[in-house]
Amino acid sequence: MTAPTTRPPLPARAATTLDDLPLREDLRGEHPYGAPQLQVPVVLNVNENPYPVAPAVVAEIAAAVTEAAVGLNRYPDRDFLDLRADLARFLGEESGARLDAAQLWAANGSNEVMLHVLQAFGGPGRTCLSFAPTYSMYPEYARDTLTGWVTGRRAAPDAADPFTLDVGHAREQIAQHRPSVVLLASPNNPTGTALPLATVEAVLEAAAAVPGGAVVVVDEAYGEFRRAGTPSALELLPGHGHLAVSRTMSKAFSLAGARLGYLAAAPAFVDALRIVRLPYHLSAVTQAVARAALKHSAELLATVAELRERRDETVAWLRAQGFRAAESDANFVLFGTLPDRHAVWQGLLDRGVLIRETGPEGWLRVSIGTAAEMDAFRTALLEVTGRSDTTGEDAR
Ligand code: PMP
């Protein structure tokens, strides 16, 4: 018998703080991204759908999960072609787009979909371009993939709407920075601004002139909330092999907790993303939940019309109180301008209403909640800003 070996003692100073660890230099001092998750009565800060999934759909989802659980000893379908076919069918119904499964891609939230885009098309020595103010995760995809990050501005200085995209400026920025990825959110977060198709086409044209080529992602996370007559960039997919349109089930579908985002693009674009994804990144449970939900897309999206209407009412009400409110095609409204926005945000929170301190200085963003939640928001906002309701509707 061999004598038992004694292990050498651990070094006296085991790593206990971040500073002790060999963290990448460019990540030092960085913090994890995320809005506060606070337990307050009225949560209007992350653009969720305030309505839970209807009980009948919950039952269908639960049954699908039970069925998936039986096979959990096996890895899931790595290419999830059934789910991709369901997503293609849904987009066809929603936007009239004619797509097949090979043109669809999905991941754990559209955040992961766009990370795949940056992993495939960004990287050291390359640049990702967007137009500020925009979604605050974009620079993080760039950082995490060691891609350069550049932002242009949005509107021309004399524009009536400060948050539209100045096409001339966008073209100049693309010519100057020669990005390999251009990210356009439409409707944009945090402003709610949707882009005309002519603007997206102009960006595609400028991107096509970048030496080496550039891909353009139109992030339509809030696309289902767009106003009648606002088109989807899905219309531009035929004939634009460098374009991808990203969507999510986190917002209109009431499924933020399920983590399912997706994009539509040319099959070759999707093949590029398949190279960088981790094998089996989409669990069998996630696939089952998403497919069951898509079977009931009409029920899940039934709240969208009501939320749109409430969004328009909220814009009108804010303006009637003397605030500025940005035009919105999403399920949130950016409003201002406030001399001390943090004080207003805090005052609302003190009254149990959590909104988001984001966007340009002086502006705040409120997600559209239930009628009762919006009542609470209006009452609290009037109190905090020392106004009385000028619409004579008692903060409704
Ligand atoms: N794009 C935009 C513009 C967003 O606002 C969000 C969520 N806040 C996302 C993408 C990511 O959503 P998810 O990962 O839940 O699909």
Coordinates of N, CA, C and O in Angstrom, one line a residue, residues 161-163 191 311 314-320 322-328 333-337 363-364:
D161 N -38.2 66.8 -34.0 CA -38.2 65.6 -33.1 C -36.7 65.4 -32.8 O -35.9 65.0 -33.7
P162 N -36.3 65.6 -31.5 CA -34.9 65.4 -31.2 C -34.3 64.0 -31.3 O -33.1 63.8 -31.3
F163 N -35.2 63.0 -31.5 CA -34.8 61.6 -31.4 C -34.9 60.9 -32.7 O -34.7 59.7 -32.8
T191 N -36.0 56.1 -26.3 CA -36.8 57.2 -26.8 C -38.2 56.8 -27.4 O -39.1 57.6 -27.5
R311 N -50.5 53.9 -23.9 CA -49.2 54.6 -24.3 C -49.6 56.0 -24.9 O -49.1 57.0 -24.5
T314 N -51.0 58.2 -22.4 CA -50.0 58.7 -21.4 C -49.2 59.9 -22.0 O -48.9 60.9 -21.4
V315 N -48.9 59.7 -23.3 CA -48.2 60.8 -24.0 C -49.0 62.1 -24.0 O -48.6 63.2 -23.6
A316 N -50.3 61.9 -24.3 CA -51.2 63.1 -24.4 C -51.3 63.7 -23.0 O -51.3 65.0 -22.8
W317 N -51.5 62.9 -22.0 CA -51.6 63.4 -20.6 C -50.4 64.2 -20.2 O -50.5 65.3 -19.6
L318 N -49.2 63.6 -20.4 CA -48.0 64.2 -20.0 C -47.9 65.6 -20.7 O -47.5 66.6 -20.0
R319 N -48.2 65.7 -21.9 CA -48.1 67.0 -22.7 C -49.1 68.0 -22.1 O -48.8 69.1 -21.9
A320 N -50.3 67.4 -21.7 CA -51.3 68.3 -21.2 C -50.9 68.9 -19.8 O -51.3 70.0 -19.4
G322 N -47.9 69.8 -19.3 CA -46.8 70.7 -19.6 C -45.4 70.0 -19.7 O -44.4 70.7 -19.8
F323 N -45.4 68.7 -19.6 CA -44.1 68.0 -19.8 C -43.9 67.8 -21.3 O -44.8 68.0 -22.2
R324 N -42.7 67.5 -21.7 CA -42.4 67.1 -23.1 C -42.5 65.5 -23.0 O -42.1 64.9 -22.1
A325 N -43.0 65.0 -24.1 CA -43.1 63.5 -24.1 C -42.7 63.1 -25.6 O -43.3 63.7 -26.5
A326 N -41.8 62.2 -25.7 CA -41.3 61.8 -27.0 C -42.4 60.9 -27.7 O -43.1 60.2 -27.0
E327 N -42.5 61.1 -29.0 CA -43.4 60.2 -29.8 C -42.9 58.8 -29.5 O -41.7 58.5 -29.5
S328 N -43.9 57.9 -29.3 CA -43.5 56.5 -29.0 C -44.2 55.4 -29.8 O -45.4 55.5 -29.9
V333 N -42.7 55.5 -22.5 CA -42.7 56.9 -22.9 C -41.5 57.6 -22.2 O -41.3 57.4 -21.0
L334 N -40.7 58.3 -23.0 CA -39.6 59.1 -22.4 C -40.2 60.5 -22.2 O -40.8 61.1 -23.2
F335 N -40.1 61.1 -21.0 CA -40.7 62.4 -20.8 C -39.7 63.2 -20.0 O -38.8 62.8 -19.3
G336 N -39.9 64.6 -20.1 CA -39.1 65.5 -19.4 C -39.7 66.9 -19.6 O -40.9 67.0 -19.9
T337 N -39.0 67.9 -19.6 CA -37.6 67.9 -19.2 C -37.6 68.4 -17.7 O -38.3 69.4 -17.4
W363 N -34.5 63.8 -18.7 CA -35.6 62.9 -19.1 C -35.7 61.7 -18.3 O -34.7 61.2 -17.7
L364 N -36.9 61.1 -18.2 CA -37.1 59.8 -17.5 C -38.0 59.0 -18.4 O -38.7 59.5 -19.2

